PDB file of C-alpha atoms in Angstrom:
ATOM      1  CA  MET I   1      30.208  13.763 -23.532  1.00  0.00           C
ATOM      2  CA  ASP I   2      28.711  10.441 -24.684  1.00  0.00           C
ATOM      3  CA  ARG I   3      24.965  10.073 -24.459  1.00  0.00           C
ATOM      4  CA  LEU I   4      23.401   8.480 -21.378  1.00  0.00           C
ATOM      5  CA  ARG I   5      21.414   5.402 -22.244  1.00  0.00           C
ATOM      6  CA  THR I   6      20.249   3.878 -18.940  1.00  0.00           C
ATOM      7  CA  ILE I   7      18.280   5.288 -16.022  1.00  0.00           C
ATOM      8  CA  GLY I   8      21.203   4.458 -13.721  1.00  0.00           C
ATOM      9  CA  GLN I   9      23.474   6.743 -15.754  1.00  0.00           C
ATOM     10  CA  VAL I  10      20.785   9.448 -15.751  1.00  0.00           C
ATOM     11  CA  PHE I  11      20.495   9.386 -11.966  1.00  0.00           C
ATOM     12  CA  ASP I  12      24.294   9.364 -11.501  1.00  0.00           C
ATOM     13  CA  TYR I  13      24.748  12.377 -13.787  1.00  0.00           C
ATOM     14  CA  THR I  14      21.913  14.310 -12.139  1.00  0.00           C
ATOM     15  CA  PHE I  15      23.247  13.703  -8.628  1.00  0.00           C
ATOM     16  CA  LYS I  16      26.670  14.859  -9.759  1.00  0.00           C
ATOM     17  CA  HIS I  17      25.643  18.040 -11.569  1.00  0.00           C
ATOM     18  CA  LEU I  18      22.172  19.292 -10.504  1.00  0.00           C
ATOM     19  CA  GLU I  19      22.636  21.829  -7.715  1.00  0.00           C
ATOM     20  CA  THR I  20      19.529  20.819  -5.759  1.00  0.00           C
ATOM     21  CA  TRP I  21      20.641  17.165  -5.804  1.00  0.00           C
ATOM     22  CA  ASN I  22      24.214  17.653  -4.609  1.00  0.00           C
ATOM     23  CA  HIS I  23      25.661  16.572  -1.251  1.00  0.00           C
ATOM     24  CA  SER I  24      25.198  19.914   0.484  1.00  0.00           C
ATOM     25  CA  HIS I  25      21.501  20.318  -0.351  1.00  0.00           C
ATOM     26  CA  THR I  26      18.865  19.354   2.222  1.00  0.00           C
ATOM     27  CA  GLY I  27      16.698  17.675  -0.408  1.00  0.00           C
ATOM     28  CA  ARG I  28      19.373  15.207  -1.511  1.00  0.00           C
ATOM     29  CA  LYS I  29      18.325  12.528   0.986  1.00  0.00           C
ATOM     30  CA  THR I  30      14.770  12.505  -0.375  1.00  0.00           C
ATOM     31  CA  ASN I  31      16.025  12.247  -3.955  1.00  0.00           C
ATOM     32  CA  VAL I  32      18.353   9.371  -3.031  1.00  0.00           C
ATOM     33  CA  THR I  33      15.492   7.506  -1.343  1.00  0.00           C
ATOM     34  CA  ASN I  34      13.126   7.916  -4.278  1.00  0.00           C
ATOM     35  CA  SER I  35      15.707   7.161  -6.969  1.00  0.00           C
ATOM     36  CA  ASN I  36      16.618   3.978  -5.087  1.00  0.00           C
ATOM     37  CA  LYS I  37      12.952   2.948  -5.031  1.00  0.00           C
ATOM     38  CA  PHE I  38      12.724   3.456  -8.780  1.00  0.00           C
ATOM     39  CA  ILE I  39      15.935   1.492  -9.422  1.00  0.00           C
ATOM     40  CA  ASP I  40      14.801  -1.262  -7.056  1.00  0.00           C
ATOM     41  CA  ILE I  41      11.706  -1.711  -9.244  1.00  0.00           C
ATOM     42  CA  HIS I  42      13.175  -1.324 -12.733  1.00  0.00           C
ATOM     43  CA  GLY I  43      16.920  -1.771 -12.284  1.00  0.00           C
ATOM     44  CA  ARG I  44      19.800   0.540 -13.235  1.00  0.00           C
ATOM     45  CA  SER I  45      20.060  -0.961 -16.708  1.00  0.00           C
ATOM     46  CA  LEU I  46      16.572   0.146 -17.808  1.00  0.00           C
ATOM     47  CA  MET I  47      17.055   1.857 -21.162  1.00  0.00           C
ATOM     48  CA  VAL I  48      15.886   5.472 -21.257  1.00  0.00           C
ATOM     49  CA  SER I  49      14.295   4.814 -24.645  1.00  0.00           C
ATOM     50  CA  LYS I  50      12.080   2.177 -22.999  1.00  0.00           C
ATOM     51  CA  ILE I  51      10.649   4.542 -20.362  1.00  0.00           C
ATOM     52  CA  ASN I  52       6.966   5.266 -20.952  1.00  0.00           C
ATOM     53  CA  GLN I  53       3.667   5.553 -19.107  1.00  0.00           C
ATOM     54  CA  PRO I  54       3.416   1.803 -18.361  1.00  0.00           C
ATOM     55  CA  THR I  55       6.858   2.078 -16.756  1.00  0.00           C
ATOM     56  CA  MET I  56       5.491   4.643 -14.299  1.00  0.00           C
ATOM     57  CA  ASP I  57       2.238   2.740 -13.825  1.00  0.00           C
ATOM     58  CA  SER I  58       4.251  -0.244 -12.652  1.00  0.00           C
ATOM     59  CA  VAL I  59       5.916   1.989 -10.040  1.00  0.00           C
ATOM     60  CA  LYS I  60       2.475   2.661  -8.574  1.00  0.00           C
ATOM     61  CA  THR I  61       1.539  -1.027  -8.644  1.00  0.00           C
ATOM     62  CA  VAL I  62       4.727  -2.222  -6.940  1.00  0.00           C
ATOM     63  CA  LEU I  63       4.853   0.518  -4.296  1.00  0.00           C
ATOM     64  CA  ARG I  64       1.191  -0.002  -3.464  1.00  0.00           C
ATOM     65  CA  GLU I  65       1.415  -3.776  -3.148  1.00  0.00           C
ATOM     66  CA  ARG I  66       4.884  -3.983  -1.611  1.00  0.00           C
ATOM     67  CA  ASP I  67       5.073  -0.918   0.618  1.00  0.00           C
ATOM     68  CA  ASP I  68       1.423   0.186   0.985  1.00  0.00           C
ATOM     69  CA  ALA I  69       2.663   3.498  -0.404  1.00  0.00           C
ATOM     70  CA  SER I  70       0.494   6.604  -0.383  1.00  0.00           C
ATOM     71  CA  ASN I  71      -0.216   8.689  -3.479  1.00  0.00           C
ATOM     72  CA  ARG I  72       2.305  11.245  -2.224  1.00  0.00           C
ATOM     73  CA  THR I  73       5.065   8.606  -1.955  1.00  0.00           C
ATOM     74  CA  ILE I  74       4.308   7.307  -5.451  1.00  0.00           C
ATOM     75  CA  ASN I  75       4.328  10.850  -6.862  1.00  0.00           C
ATOM     76  CA  LEU I  76       7.722  11.528  -5.262  1.00  0.00           C
ATOM     77  CA  CYS I  77       9.204   8.417  -6.859  1.00  0.00           C
ATOM     78  CA  VAL I  78       7.771   9.193 -10.303  1.00  0.00           C
ATOM     79  CA  GLY I  79       8.661  12.879  -9.949  1.00  0.00           C
ATOM     80  CA  THR I  80      12.271  12.142  -9.055  1.00  0.00           C
ATOM     81  CA  ALA I  81      12.725  10.082 -12.218  1.00  0.00           C
ATOM     82  CA  GLN I  82      10.969  12.782 -14.236  1.00  0.00           C
ATOM     83  CA  VAL I  83      13.264  15.535 -12.927  1.00  0.00           C
ATOM     84  CA  ALA I  84      16.377  13.514 -13.744  1.00  0.00           C
ATOM     85  CA  LEU I  85      15.137  12.681 -17.246  1.00  0.00           C
ATOM     86  CA  ASN I  86      14.275  16.311 -18.012  1.00  0.00           C
ATOM     87  CA  TYR I  87      17.597  17.544 -16.637  1.00  0.00           C
ATOM     88  CA  CYS I  88      19.543  15.244 -18.949  1.00  0.00           C
ATOM     89  CA  LEU I  89      17.142  15.790 -21.848  1.00  0.00           C
ATOM     90  CA  GLY I  90      17.701  19.545 -21.650  1.00  0.00           C
ATOM     91  CA  ARG I  91      21.438  18.975 -22.042  1.00  0.00           C
ATOM     92  CA  GLY I  92      21.068  16.680 -25.014  1.00  0.00           C
ATOM     93  CA  LEU I  93      22.454  13.714 -23.061  1.00  0.00           C
ATOM     94  CA  ILE I  94      19.641  11.254 -23.663  1.00  0.00           C
ATOM     95  CA  PRO I  95      17.840  10.189 -26.847  1.00  0.00           C
ATOM     96  CA  TRP I  96      14.819  12.275 -27.741  1.00  0.00           C
ATOM     97  CA  PRO I  97      11.595  10.355 -26.933  1.00  0.00           C
ATOM     98  CA  ASP I  98       8.783   9.808 -29.386  1.00  0.00           C
ATOM     99  CA  PRO I  99       6.832  13.109 -29.372  1.00  0.00           C
ATOM    100  CA  ARG I 100       3.641  11.177 -30.079  1.00  0.00           C
ATOM    101  CA  GLU I 101       3.710   9.776 -26.543  1.00  0.00           C
ATOM    102  CA  LEU I 102       1.052  11.405 -24.358  1.00  0.00           C
ATOM    103  CA  PHE I 103       3.519  12.023 -21.505  1.00  0.00           C
ATOM    104  CA  ILE I 104       5.696  14.269 -23.714  1.00  0.00           C
ATOM    105  CA  LYS I 105       4.463  17.863 -23.379  1.00  0.00           C
ATOM    106  CA  ASP I 106       6.303  21.088 -24.208  1.00  0.00           C
ATOM    107  CA  ASN I 107       9.419  19.060 -25.091  1.00  0.00           C
ATOM    108  CA  ARG I 108       9.591  17.589 -21.595  1.00  0.00           C
ATOM    109  CA  TYR I 109       8.657  14.423 -19.744  1.00  0.00           C
ATOM    110  CA  ARG I 110       5.388  15.108 -17.892  1.00  0.00           C
ATOM    111  CA  PHE I 111       3.924  11.989 -16.337  1.00  0.00           C
ATOM    112  CA  PRO I 112       0.485  12.456 -14.737  1.00  0.00           C
ATOM    113  CA  LEU I 113       0.576  12.369 -10.939  1.00  0.00           C
ATOM    114  CA  LEU I 114      -1.939  10.923  -8.496  1.00  0.00           C
ATOM    115  CA  ASP I 115      -4.367  13.007  -6.468  1.00  0.00           C
ATOM    116  CA  VAL I 116      -2.869  13.594  -3.006  1.00  0.00           C
ATOM    117  CA  LYS I 117      -6.022  15.251  -1.661  1.00  0.00           C
ATOM    118  CA  ARG I 118      -7.997  12.003  -1.733  1.00  0.00           C
ATOM    119  CA  VAL I 119      -7.320   8.560  -0.303  1.00  0.00           C
ATOM    120  CA  ASP I 120      -8.170   6.070  -3.030  1.00  0.00           C
ATOM    121  CA  LYS I 121      -6.923   2.853  -1.470  1.00  0.00           C
ATOM    122  CA  PRO I 122      -9.329  -0.077  -1.094  1.00  0.00           C
ATOM    123  CA  THR I 123     -11.231  -0.540   2.148  1.00  0.00           C
ATOM    124  CA  PHE I 124     -12.974  -3.466   3.808  1.00  0.00           C
ATOM    125  CA  THR I 125     -16.479  -3.689   5.197  1.00  0.00           C
ATOM    126  CA  LYS I 126     -17.004  -4.753   8.801  1.00  0.00           C
ATOM    127  CA  ASP I 127     -18.577  -8.006   7.627  1.00  0.00           C
ATOM    128  CA  GLN I 128     -15.532  -8.765   5.472  1.00  0.00           C
ATOM    129  CA  VAL I 129     -13.210  -8.209   8.443  1.00  0.00           C
ATOM    130  CA  ILE I 130     -15.213 -10.590  10.635  1.00  0.00           C
ATOM    131  CA  HIS I 131     -15.257 -13.116   7.788  1.00  0.00           C
ATOM    132  CA  MET I 132     -11.442 -12.918   7.449  1.00  0.00           C
ATOM    133  CA  TYR I 133     -10.996 -13.247  11.207  1.00  0.00           C
ATOM    134  CA  GLU I 134     -13.237 -16.305  11.501  1.00  0.00           C
ATOM    135  CA  TYR I 135     -11.675 -17.935   8.440  1.00  0.00           C
ATOM    136  CA  GLY I 136      -8.148 -17.350   9.761  1.00  0.00           C
ATOM    137  CA  MET I 137      -9.102 -18.851  13.113  1.00  0.00           C
ATOM    138  CA  ARG I 138     -10.478 -21.947  11.388  1.00  0.00           C
ATOM    139  CA  LEU I 139      -7.328 -22.341   9.315  1.00  0.00           C
ATOM    140  CA  SER I 140      -5.152 -22.031  12.429  1.00  0.00           C
ATOM    141  CA  LYS I 141      -6.474 -25.377  13.700  1.00  0.00           C
ATOM    142  CA  SER I 142      -4.790 -27.183  10.813  1.00  0.00           C
ATOM    143  CA  LEU I 143      -2.128 -24.743   9.559  1.00  0.00           C
ATOM    144  CA  GLY I 144      -0.705 -23.444  12.803  1.00  0.00           C
ATOM    145  CA  GLN I 145      -0.495 -20.543  15.217  1.00  0.00           C
ATOM    146  CA  ARG I 146       0.539 -17.921  12.669  1.00  0.00           C
ATOM    147  CA  TYR I 147      -2.922 -18.015  11.098  1.00  0.00           C
ATOM    148  CA  GLN I 148      -4.451 -17.249  14.486  1.00  0.00           C
ATOM    149  CA  ASN I 149      -1.939 -14.444  14.973  1.00  0.00           C
ATOM    150  CA  CYS I 150      -2.804 -12.978  11.573  1.00  0.00           C
ATOM    151  CA  ALA I 151      -6.538 -13.330  12.193  1.00  0.00           C
ATOM    152  CA  GLU I 152      -6.315 -11.497  15.508  1.00  0.00           C
ATOM    153  CA  THR I 153      -4.165  -8.695  14.110  1.00  0.00           C
ATOM    154  CA  ILE I 154      -6.683  -8.270  11.269  1.00  0.00           C
ATOM    155  CA  LEU I 155      -9.351  -7.676  13.904  1.00  0.00           C
ATOM    156  CA  LEU I 156      -7.042  -5.410  15.919  1.00  0.00           C
ATOM    157  CA  SER I 157      -5.969  -3.206  13.020  1.00  0.00           C
ATOM    158  CA  ALA I 158      -9.457  -2.864  11.547  1.00  0.00           C
ATOM    159  CA  HIS I 159     -11.084  -1.857  14.837  1.00  0.00           C
ATOM    160  CA  THR I 160      -8.356   0.365  16.283  1.00  0.00           C
ATOM    161  CA  GLY I 161      -6.444   1.734  13.264  1.00  0.00           C
ATOM    162  CA  ILE I 162      -3.191   0.416  14.757  1.00  0.00           C
ATOM    163  CA  SER I 163      -0.848  -0.642  11.953  1.00  0.00           C
ATOM    164  CA  TRP I 164       1.769  -3.398  11.721  1.00  0.00           C
ATOM    165  CA  SER I 165       4.660  -1.129  12.732  1.00  0.00           C
ATOM    166  CA  GLU I 166       2.768  -0.236  15.934  1.00  0.00           C
ATOM    167  CA  TYR I 167       1.082  -3.427  17.117  1.00  0.00           C
ATOM    168  CA  VAL I 168       4.278  -5.494  16.807  1.00  0.00           C
ATOM    169  CA  GLN I 169       5.729  -3.172  19.465  1.00  0.00           C
ATOM    170  CA  LEU I 170       2.876  -3.544  21.974  1.00  0.00           C
ATOM    171  CA  LYS I 171       3.793  -4.876  25.409  1.00  0.00           C
ATOM    172  CA  PRO I 172       1.571  -5.673  28.425  1.00  0.00           C
ATOM    173  CA  CYS I 173       2.300  -2.227  29.887  1.00  0.00           C
ATOM    174  CA  ASP I 174       0.654  -0.606  26.852  1.00  0.00           C
ATOM    175  CA  ILE I 175      -2.680  -2.365  27.478  1.00  0.00           C
ATOM    176  CA  HIS I 176      -4.854  -0.731  30.145  1.00  0.00           C
ATOM    177  CA  LEU I 177      -7.783  -3.054  30.742  1.00  0.00           C
ATOM    178  CA  ASP I 178      -8.500  -1.808  34.283  1.00  0.00           C
ATOM    179  CA  ALA I 179      -9.264   1.762  33.190  1.00  0.00           C
ATOM    180  CA  ARG I 180     -12.875   3.006  33.270  1.00  0.00           C
ATOM    181  CA  ILE I 181     -12.785   2.696  29.479  1.00  0.00           C
ATOM    182  CA  PRO I 182     -10.076   0.141  28.568  1.00  0.00           C
ATOM    183  CA  TYR I 183      -7.561   1.466  26.072  1.00  0.00           C
ATOM    184  CA  ILE I 184      -4.320   0.764  24.222  1.00  0.00           C
ATOM    185  CA  GLN I 185      -1.515   3.288  24.642  1.00  0.00           C
ATOM    186  CA  VAL I 186       0.327   3.709  21.338  1.00  0.00           C
ATOM    187  CA  GLY I 187       3.740   5.385  21.489  1.00  0.00           C
ATOM    188  CA  GLY I 188       3.744   5.906  25.243  1.00  0.00           C
ATOM    189  CA  ARG I 189       7.125   4.262  25.900  1.00  0.00           C
ATOM    190  CA  ARG I 190      10.531   5.734  25.190  1.00  0.00           C
ATOM    191  CA  ASP I 191      11.461   2.691  23.125  1.00  0.00           C
ATOM    192  CA  PHE I 192       8.239   2.829  21.087  1.00  0.00           C
ATOM    193  CA  THR I 193       9.003   4.036  17.568  1.00  0.00           C
ATOM    194  CA  LEU I 194       6.336   5.954  15.696  1.00  0.00           C
ATOM    195  CA  LYS I 195       6.433   6.665  11.981  1.00  0.00           C
ATOM    196  CA  ARG I 196       6.935  10.185  10.738  1.00  0.00           C
ATOM    197  CA  GLU I 197       3.806  12.355  11.003  1.00  0.00           C
ATOM    198  CA  VAL I 198       2.154   9.916  13.441  1.00  0.00           C
ATOM    199  CA  ARG I 199       1.664  10.955  17.065  1.00  0.00           C
ATOM    200  CA  LYS I 200       1.190   8.964  20.245  1.00  0.00           C
ATOM    201  CA  ARG I 201      -2.388   8.326  21.306  1.00  0.00           C
ATOM    202  CA  GLN I 202      -4.807   6.332  23.430  1.00  0.00           C
ATOM    203  CA  VAL I 203      -7.120   4.027  21.491  1.00  0.00           C
ATOM    204  CA  PRO I 204     -10.271   3.119  23.468  1.00  0.00           C
ATOM    205  CA  LEU I 205     -11.464  -0.484  23.480  1.00  0.00           C
ATOM    206  CA  ALA I 206     -15.139   0.378  23.248  1.00  0.00           C
ATOM    207  CA  LYS I 207     -18.073  -0.581  21.023  1.00  0.00           C
ATOM    208  CA  ASP I 208     -16.782  -2.861  18.220  1.00  0.00           C
ATOM    209  CA  ALA I 209     -13.223  -2.641  19.551  1.00  0.00           C
ATOM    210  CA  ALA I 210     -14.363  -4.186  22.850  1.00  0.00           C
ATOM    211  CA  MET I 211     -14.193  -7.627  21.190  1.00  0.00           C
ATOM    212  CA  LEU I 212     -10.399  -7.247  21.381  1.00  0.00           C
ATOM    213  CA  ILE I 213     -10.374  -7.232  25.201  1.00  0.00           C
ATOM    214  CA  PRO I 214     -10.473 -11.036  25.672  1.00  0.00           C
ATOM    215  CA  ILE I 215      -7.839 -11.462  22.940  1.00  0.00           C
ATOM    216  CA  LEU I 216      -5.472  -8.974  24.600  1.00  0.00           C
ATOM    217  CA  LYS I 217      -6.202 -10.395  28.057  1.00  0.00           C
ATOM    218  CA  ARG I 218      -5.277 -13.897  26.900  1.00  0.00           C
ATOM    219  CA  ARG I 219      -2.066 -12.685  25.277  1.00  0.00           C
ATOM    220  CA  ILE I 220      -1.054 -10.835  28.438  1.00  0.00           C
ATOM    221  CA  GLU I 221      -1.707 -13.979  30.487  1.00  0.00           C
ATOM    222  CA  ASP I 222       0.347 -16.053  28.016  1.00  0.00           C
ATOM    223  CA  VAL I 223       3.431 -13.936  28.788  1.00  0.00           C
ATOM    224  CA  ASP I 224       2.567 -13.637  32.507  1.00  0.00           C
ATOM    225  CA  GLY I 225       2.304  -9.873  32.125  1.00  0.00           C
ATOM    226  CA  ASP I 226       6.060  -9.628  31.554  1.00  0.00           C
ATOM    227  CA  ASN I 227       6.892  -6.309  29.862  1.00  0.00           C
ATOM    228  CA  ASP I 228       9.983  -7.812  28.262  1.00  0.00           C
ATOM    229  CA  TYR I 229       7.731  -9.647  25.798  1.00  0.00           C
ATOM    230  CA  TYR I 230       5.977  -8.256  22.757  1.00  0.00           C
ATOM    231  CA  LEU I 231       2.327  -9.293  22.603  1.00  0.00           C
ATOM    232  CA  PHE I 232       2.346  -9.593  18.820  1.00  0.00           C
ATOM    233  CA  GLY I 233       5.961  -8.908  17.762  1.00  0.00           C
ATOM    234  CA  ASP I 234       7.174 -12.257  19.062  1.00  0.00           C
ATOM    235  CA  ASP I 235       4.680 -14.049  16.812  1.00  0.00           C
ATOM    236  CA  TRP I 236       6.951 -13.489  13.807  1.00  0.00           C
ATOM    237  CA  THR I 237      10.607 -14.204  13.091  1.00  0.00           C
ATOM    238  CA  THR I 238      11.422 -10.494  13.229  1.00  0.00           C
ATOM    239  CA  ARG I 239       9.580  -7.232  13.763  1.00  0.00           C
ATOM    240  CA  TYR I 240      11.020  -5.839  10.532  1.00  0.00           C
ATOM    241  CA  LYS I 241      11.203  -6.817   6.855  1.00  0.00           C
ATOM    242  CA  GLN I 242      11.110 -10.593   7.171  1.00  0.00           C
ATOM    243  CA  GLY I 243       8.333 -10.479   9.741  1.00  0.00           C
ATOM    244  CA  ILE I 244       6.065  -8.200   7.748  1.00  0.00           C
ATOM    245  CA  ASP I 245       6.611 -10.320   4.641  1.00  0.00           C
ATOM    246  CA  GLN I 246       5.503 -13.433   6.551  1.00  0.00           C
ATOM    247  CA  HIS I 247       2.425 -11.624   7.832  1.00  0.00           C
ATOM    248  CA  ARG I 248       1.590 -10.370   4.341  1.00  0.00           C
ATOM    249  CA  ARG I 249       1.837 -13.869   2.836  1.00  0.00           C
ATOM    250  CA  ILE I 250      -0.616 -15.284   5.366  1.00  0.00           C
ATOM    251  CA  PHE I 251      -2.900 -12.257   4.980  1.00  0.00           C
ATOM    252  CA  GLU I 252      -2.911 -12.749   1.196  1.00  0.00           C
ATOM    253  CA  SER I 253      -3.675 -16.452   1.506  1.00  0.00           C
ATOM    254  CA  ILE I 254      -6.753 -15.547   3.574  1.00  0.00           C
ATOM    255  CA  THR I 255      -7.964 -12.799   1.231  1.00  0.00           C
ATOM    256  CA  ASP I 256      -7.265 -14.943  -1.841  1.00  0.00           C
ATOM    257  CA  ASP I 257      -9.358 -17.819  -0.484  1.00  0.00           C
ATOM    258  CA  LEU I 258     -12.218 -15.436   0.318  1.00  0.00           C
ATOM    259  CA  ASN I 259     -11.953 -13.592  -3.024  1.00  0.00           C
ATOM    260  CA  LEU I 260     -11.170 -10.324  -1.249  1.00  0.00           C
ATOM    261  CA  THR I 261      -7.741  -9.660  -2.759  1.00  0.00           C
ATOM    262  CA  HIS I 262      -8.957  -6.838  -5.033  1.00  0.00           C
ATOM    263  CA  ASP I 263     -11.711  -4.272  -4.791  1.00  0.00           C
ATOM    264  CA  ASP I 264     -14.228  -3.457  -7.534  1.00  0.00           C
ATOM    265  CA  ARG I 265     -11.643  -1.284  -9.335  1.00  0.00           C
ATOM    266  CA  GLY I 266      -9.023  -4.014  -9.369  1.00  0.00           C
ATOM    267  CA  GLU I 267      -6.908  -2.301  -6.691  1.00  0.00           C
ATOM    268  CA  LYS I 268      -5.111  -4.800  -4.479  1.00  0.00           C
ATOM    269  CA  ARG I 269      -6.006  -4.864  -0.785  1.00  0.00           C
ATOM    270  CA  THR I 270      -3.077  -4.962   1.638  1.00  0.00           C
ATOM    271  CA  PRO I 271      -2.898  -5.209   5.441  1.00  0.00           C
ATOM    272  CA  TYR I 272      -2.537  -1.422   5.670  1.00  0.00           C
ATOM    273  CA  CYS I 273      -5.986  -1.091   4.056  1.00  0.00           C
ATOM    274  CA  LEU I 274      -7.392  -2.242   7.405  1.00  0.00           C
ATOM    275  CA  ARG I 275      -6.171   1.032   8.928  1.00  0.00           C
ATOM    276  CA  HIS I 276      -7.777   2.968   6.074  1.00  0.00           C
ATOM    277  CA  SER I 277     -10.985   1.044   6.734  1.00  0.00           C
ATOM    278  CA  PHE I 278     -10.951   2.052  10.403  1.00  0.00           C
ATOM    279  CA  CYS I 279     -10.619   5.730   9.493  1.00  0.00           C
ATOM    280  CA  THR I 280     -13.441   5.501   6.961  1.00  0.00           C
ATOM    281  CA  TRP I 281     -15.717   3.648   9.392  1.00  0.00           C
ATOM    282  CA  SER I 282     -15.038   6.248  12.071  1.00  0.00           C
ATOM    283  CA  LEU I 283     -16.152   9.087   9.819  1.00  0.00           C
ATOM    284  CA  ARG I 284     -19.163   7.122   8.578  1.00  0.00           C
ATOM    285  CA  ASP I 285     -20.220   6.458  12.174  1.00  0.00           C
ATOM    286  CA  GLY I 286     -20.495  10.198  12.718  1.00  0.00           C
ATOM    287  CA  LYS I 287     -17.322  10.883  14.666  1.00  0.00           C
ATOM    288  CA  CYS I 288     -16.041  14.398  14.109  1.00  0.00           C
ATOM    289  CA  ILE I 289     -12.933  14.767  12.012  1.00  0.00           C
ATOM    290  CA  GLU I 290     -10.881  15.922  15.014  1.00  0.00           C
ATOM    291  CA  THR I 291     -11.755  12.783  16.993  1.00  0.00           C
ATOM    292  CA  THR I 292     -11.029  10.523  14.023  1.00  0.00           C
ATOM    293  CA  SER I 293      -7.712  12.294  13.457  1.00  0.00           C
ATOM    294  CA  GLN I 294      -6.759  11.739  17.088  1.00  0.00           C
ATOM    295  CA  LEU I 295      -7.678   8.043  16.963  1.00  0.00           C
ATOM    296  CA  MET I 296      -5.606   7.589  13.800  1.00  0.00           C
ATOM    297  CA  GLY I 297      -2.656   9.488  15.258  1.00  0.00           C
ATOM    298  CA  HIS I 298      -2.551  11.906  12.326  1.00  0.00           C
ATOM    299  CA  SER I 299      -0.348  14.859  13.182  1.00  0.00           C
ATOM    300  CA  ASN I 300      -2.054  16.933  10.484  1.00  0.00           C
ATOM    301  CA  LEU I 301      -5.833  17.268  10.205  1.00  0.00           C
ATOM    302  CA  ASN I 302      -5.520  17.531   6.417  1.00  0.00           C
ATOM    303  CA  THR I 303      -4.410  13.895   6.339  1.00  0.00           C
ATOM    304  CA  THR I 304      -7.766  12.875   7.797  1.00  0.00           C
ATOM    305  CA  ARG I 305      -9.670  15.166   5.442  1.00  0.00           C
ATOM    306  CA  ARG I 306      -8.464  13.048   2.521  1.00  0.00           C
ATOM    307  CA  TYR I 307     -10.908  10.344   3.627  1.00  0.00           C
ATOM    308  CA  LEU I 308     -13.981  12.565   3.567  1.00  0.00           C
ATOM    309  CA  HIS I 309     -14.774  11.933  -0.102  1.00  0.00           C
ATOM    310  CA  LEU I 310     -15.332   8.237   0.688  1.00  0.00           C
ATOM    311  CA  VAL I 311     -18.010   9.170   3.203  1.00  0.00           C
ATOM    312  CA  LEU I 312     -19.590  11.787   0.932  1.00  0.00           C
ATOM    313  CA  ASP I 313     -19.808   9.232  -1.864  1.00  0.00           C
ATOM    314  CA  ASP I 314     -21.796   6.989   0.490  1.00  0.00           C
ATOM    315  CA  TYR I 315     -24.204   9.809   1.267  1.00  0.00           C
ATOM    316  CA  VAL I 316     -24.783  10.509  -2.417  1.00  0.00           C
ATOM    317  CA  GLU I 317     -25.362   6.841  -3.244  1.00  0.00           C
ATOM    318  CA  SER I 318     -27.813   6.459  -0.345  1.00  0.00           C
ATOM    319  CA  MET I 319     -29.938   9.482  -1.329  1.00  0.00           C
ATOM    320  CA  PRO I 320     -33.303   8.302  -2.637  1.00  0.00           C
ATOM    321  CA  ALA I 321     -34.300   9.351  -6.114  1.00  0.00           C
ATOM    322  CA  SER I 322     -37.078  11.914  -6.271  1.00  0.00           C
ATOM    323  CA  THR I 323     -40.258  10.588  -7.959  1.00  0.00           C
ATOM    324  CA  GLN I 324     -41.338  14.160  -8.772  1.00  0.00           C
ATOM    325  CA  LEU I 325     -38.000  14.844 -10.449  1.00  0.00           C
ATOM    326  CA  ALA I 326     -38.277  11.633 -12.450  1.00  0.00           C
ATOM    327  CA  LYS I 327     -41.646  12.794 -13.822  1.00  0.00           C
ATOM    328  CA  VAL I 328     -40.187  16.149 -14.846  1.00  0.00           C
ATOM    329  CA  ILE I 329     -37.287  14.502 -16.647  1.00  0.00           C
TER     330      ILE I 329
END
C-alpha cells in the first residue's frame, strides 16, 4: 500500500482498520467527534511530516478560545490524533518523524497531555466583573441593547455560575422571586436541556447574587411574565452557534477595552471563565465543597475538587513570612 501523507488519510485508514475505531465499537462516536475537531482546526490536508508540538499546542489554543474546552476535552482531541498516528506508524504507512523531536519517545508519538486534576483556566475578580458590567451598561447607551444584555449576563454568570447554554433557556417560570430566599431554577422544565454531567439545581439569589433580583424582575415585566418568552435567549439571533458567537464578540470588545482579555499567564479569558470564577469565589468564601458542587450543578464531586488548588494557592500567598525564620536563614 502507498504511504499515507496527510492527517485526513491517517484518520480514514485508522477508522477503517483499527478494531476499537470501527462501526460496531462503542468508542467510535468519541473518536469521530475528536478527529473532526482536529480536522476542523488543521484541515484534512495537513501533512503528517508537518505535525509537531506546536501543531498540538494550537489545538489547545483554538479549543480553549473557541469552545471553552476543558483540559480533558483537549487531551481527547490530541490523544485521538496521537493514536491514529501511532497506528499508521507501526504499520510503516507514514514517514518516520525526526527522532530528535521531544515528542518522539520509544519510537512513538507521545505528546504531553494537560493536567485533568486541576482547573487552570483564567478567573476574574469580583471588582473586574463589576467593572465589566458598568462599562457594558455605559456602552449600551450609544451602541445598543446587546451591550446591556451582555453586561447583565456577565453579572448573572459570575454570581450564579449559570452558563450561556443555561441562561439563554431561562423563562419567567424559572425565576422564583416570591420565595423566602429568591432563587433561579435551572433544569426544572422538561424542555430545559442540561449539558452532560450537569444536574438540575436551585441557585439562591442571596448576598452578592441579590443584585440580580431587580434585573430579573425588570426582564419578567418586559415580557409580561409570559412563559413563552426566553428572558435572555431572545436577546440574540439564535440560542445556538450564531447567538453565542454574537455574545462572545461583544464580551471580547468589553474585555479588550478594559485590558482584561488575558490573565497574567497570557491565557485568554472567555465568557465561560465567569462560571469558573463563581466556583472559585464560592470555595474562597468558605462554602463546603458539597455546597459549591451543588450550586455549580456538578454531578461528580471530583469535578469541584479540581478548583481547590486555586484556593490553596491563595492561602499560601497570604501567609505572612516568619521574622524568626528569616533570622535563621
